[in-house]
CSV table of C-alpha atoms in Angstrom, one decimal:
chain,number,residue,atom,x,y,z
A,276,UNK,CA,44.4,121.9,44.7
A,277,UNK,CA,41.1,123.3,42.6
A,278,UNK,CA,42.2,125.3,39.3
A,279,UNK,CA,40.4,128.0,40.1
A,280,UNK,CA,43.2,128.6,43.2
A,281,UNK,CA,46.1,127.5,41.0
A,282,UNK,CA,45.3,130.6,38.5
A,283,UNK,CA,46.2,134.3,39.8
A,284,UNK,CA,43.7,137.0,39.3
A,285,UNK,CA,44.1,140.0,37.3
A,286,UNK,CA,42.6,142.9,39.6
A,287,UNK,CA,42.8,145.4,36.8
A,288,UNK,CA,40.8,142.7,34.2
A,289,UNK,CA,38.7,142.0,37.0
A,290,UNK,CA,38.1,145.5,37.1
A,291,UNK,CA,37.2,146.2,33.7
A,292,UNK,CA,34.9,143.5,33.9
A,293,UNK,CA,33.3,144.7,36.6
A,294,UNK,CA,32.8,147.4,34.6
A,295,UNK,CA,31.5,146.3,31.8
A,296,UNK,CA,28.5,144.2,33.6
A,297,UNK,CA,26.1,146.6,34.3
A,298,UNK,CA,26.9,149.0,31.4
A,299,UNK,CA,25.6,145.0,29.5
A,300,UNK,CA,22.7,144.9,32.1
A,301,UNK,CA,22.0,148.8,31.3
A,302,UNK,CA,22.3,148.5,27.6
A,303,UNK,CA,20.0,144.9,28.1
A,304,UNK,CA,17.7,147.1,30.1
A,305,UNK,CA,17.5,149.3,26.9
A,306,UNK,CA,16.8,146.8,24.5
A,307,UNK,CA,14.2,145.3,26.5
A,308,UNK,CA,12.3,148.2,26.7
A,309,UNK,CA,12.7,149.7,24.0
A,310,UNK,CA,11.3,146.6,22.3
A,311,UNK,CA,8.5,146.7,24.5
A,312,UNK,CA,7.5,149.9,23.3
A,313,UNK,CA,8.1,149.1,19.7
A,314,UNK,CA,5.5,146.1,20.4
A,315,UNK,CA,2.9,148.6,22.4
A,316,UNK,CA,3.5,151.0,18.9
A,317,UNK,CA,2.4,148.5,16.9
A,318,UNK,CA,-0.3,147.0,18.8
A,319,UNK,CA,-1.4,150.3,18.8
A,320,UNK,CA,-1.3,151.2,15.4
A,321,UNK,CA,-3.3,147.4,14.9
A,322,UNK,CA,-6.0,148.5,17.1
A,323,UNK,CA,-6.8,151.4,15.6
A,324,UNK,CA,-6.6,150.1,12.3
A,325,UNK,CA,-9.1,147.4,13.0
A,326,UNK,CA,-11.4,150.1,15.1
A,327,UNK,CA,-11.2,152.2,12.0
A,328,UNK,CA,-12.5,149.2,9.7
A,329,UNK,CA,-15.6,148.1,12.2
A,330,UNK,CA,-18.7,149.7,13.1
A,331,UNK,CA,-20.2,149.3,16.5
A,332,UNK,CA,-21.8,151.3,19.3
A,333,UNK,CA,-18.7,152.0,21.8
A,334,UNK,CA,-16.4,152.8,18.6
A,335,UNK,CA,-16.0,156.3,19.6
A,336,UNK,CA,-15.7,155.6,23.2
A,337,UNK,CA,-12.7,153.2,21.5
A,338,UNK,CA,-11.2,155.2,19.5
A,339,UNK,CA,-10.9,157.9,22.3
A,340,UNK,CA,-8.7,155.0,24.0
A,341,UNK,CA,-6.8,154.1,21.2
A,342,UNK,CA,-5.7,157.9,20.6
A,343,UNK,CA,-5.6,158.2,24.1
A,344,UNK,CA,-2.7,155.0,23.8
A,345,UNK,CA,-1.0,156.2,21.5
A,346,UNK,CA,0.0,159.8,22.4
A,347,UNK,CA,1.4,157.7,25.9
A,348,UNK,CA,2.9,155.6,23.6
A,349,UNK,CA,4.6,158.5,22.0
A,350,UNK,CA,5.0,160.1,25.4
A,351,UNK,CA,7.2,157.1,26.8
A,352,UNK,CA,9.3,157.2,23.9
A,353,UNK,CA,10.2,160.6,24.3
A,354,UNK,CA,10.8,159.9,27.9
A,355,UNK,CA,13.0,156.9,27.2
A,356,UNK,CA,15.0,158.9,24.4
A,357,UNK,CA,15.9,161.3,27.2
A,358,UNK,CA,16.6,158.4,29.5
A,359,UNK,CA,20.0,157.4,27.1
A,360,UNK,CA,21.3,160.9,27.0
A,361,UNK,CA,21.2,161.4,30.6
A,362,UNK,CA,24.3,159.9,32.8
A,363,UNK,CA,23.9,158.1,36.8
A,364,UNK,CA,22.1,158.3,38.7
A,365,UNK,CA,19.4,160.3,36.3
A,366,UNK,CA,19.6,158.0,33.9
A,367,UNK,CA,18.7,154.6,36.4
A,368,UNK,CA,15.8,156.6,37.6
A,369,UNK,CA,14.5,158.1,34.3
A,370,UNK,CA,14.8,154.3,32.8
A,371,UNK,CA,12.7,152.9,36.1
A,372,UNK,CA,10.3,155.3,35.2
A,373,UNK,CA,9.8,154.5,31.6
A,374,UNK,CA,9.6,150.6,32.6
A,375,UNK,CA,6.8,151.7,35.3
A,376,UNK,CA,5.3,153.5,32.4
A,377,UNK,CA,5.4,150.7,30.2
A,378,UNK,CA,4.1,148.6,32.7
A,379,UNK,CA,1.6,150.5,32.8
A,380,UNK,CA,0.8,150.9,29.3
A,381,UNK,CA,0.7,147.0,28.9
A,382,UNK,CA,-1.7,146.8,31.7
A,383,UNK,CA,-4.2,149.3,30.0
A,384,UNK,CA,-4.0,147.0,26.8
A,385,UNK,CA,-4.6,144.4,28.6
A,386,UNK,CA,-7.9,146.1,30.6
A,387,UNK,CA,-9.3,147.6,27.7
A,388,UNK,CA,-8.7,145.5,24.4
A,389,UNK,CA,-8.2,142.5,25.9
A,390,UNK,CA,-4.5,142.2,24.7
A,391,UNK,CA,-2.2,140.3,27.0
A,392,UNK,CA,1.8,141.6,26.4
A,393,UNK,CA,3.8,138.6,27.1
């Protein structure tokens, strides 16, 4: 006999555990993106730092991005600090949305500074 049949379950643990899985998965969700924007905020605020200190021919062209990166920036987090106040199913589909948006933001980095987010 394997132990895993000697041992009784618990349904009401079992249950609680269940529970507590995807509230972990949700909250890791969370975490995850909300240090994914916290990178894209300061990757922003490095770009336009070092746009500010050079002098080239596109630079307002650049610049006109980097603004243009930031105010998403600041968009997404307004979107993901609505995300945790909402409850289900809202909150699932706001929180897809702000990873698509972030997605999208990292994408844009990467096409247009040449800044791979890993």
């Amino acid at each position: 006999m394997r132990l895993d049949h000697a041992v009784s379950r618990n349904p009401q643990t079992e249950l609680r555990e269940q529970d507590k899985s995807p509230q972990r998965c949700e909250s890791a969700l969370e975490n995850e993106l909300e240090n994914r924007i916290n990178n894209l905020e300061r990757l922003a605020e490095s770009i336009q730092g070092a746009l500010g200190r050079e002098s080239f021919s596109g630079k307002p062209h650049a610049l006109d991005l980097a603004n243009d990166l930031r105010l998403k920036i600041k968009a997404t987090w307004k979107m993901f600090r609505v995300a945790k106040l909402l409850s289900e199913p809202a909150r699932e589909s706001m929180l897809s949305k702000v990873c698509d948006s972030v997605d999208d933001l990292e994408d844009v980095v990467a096409s247009h500074f040449g800044v791979e987010m890993t």
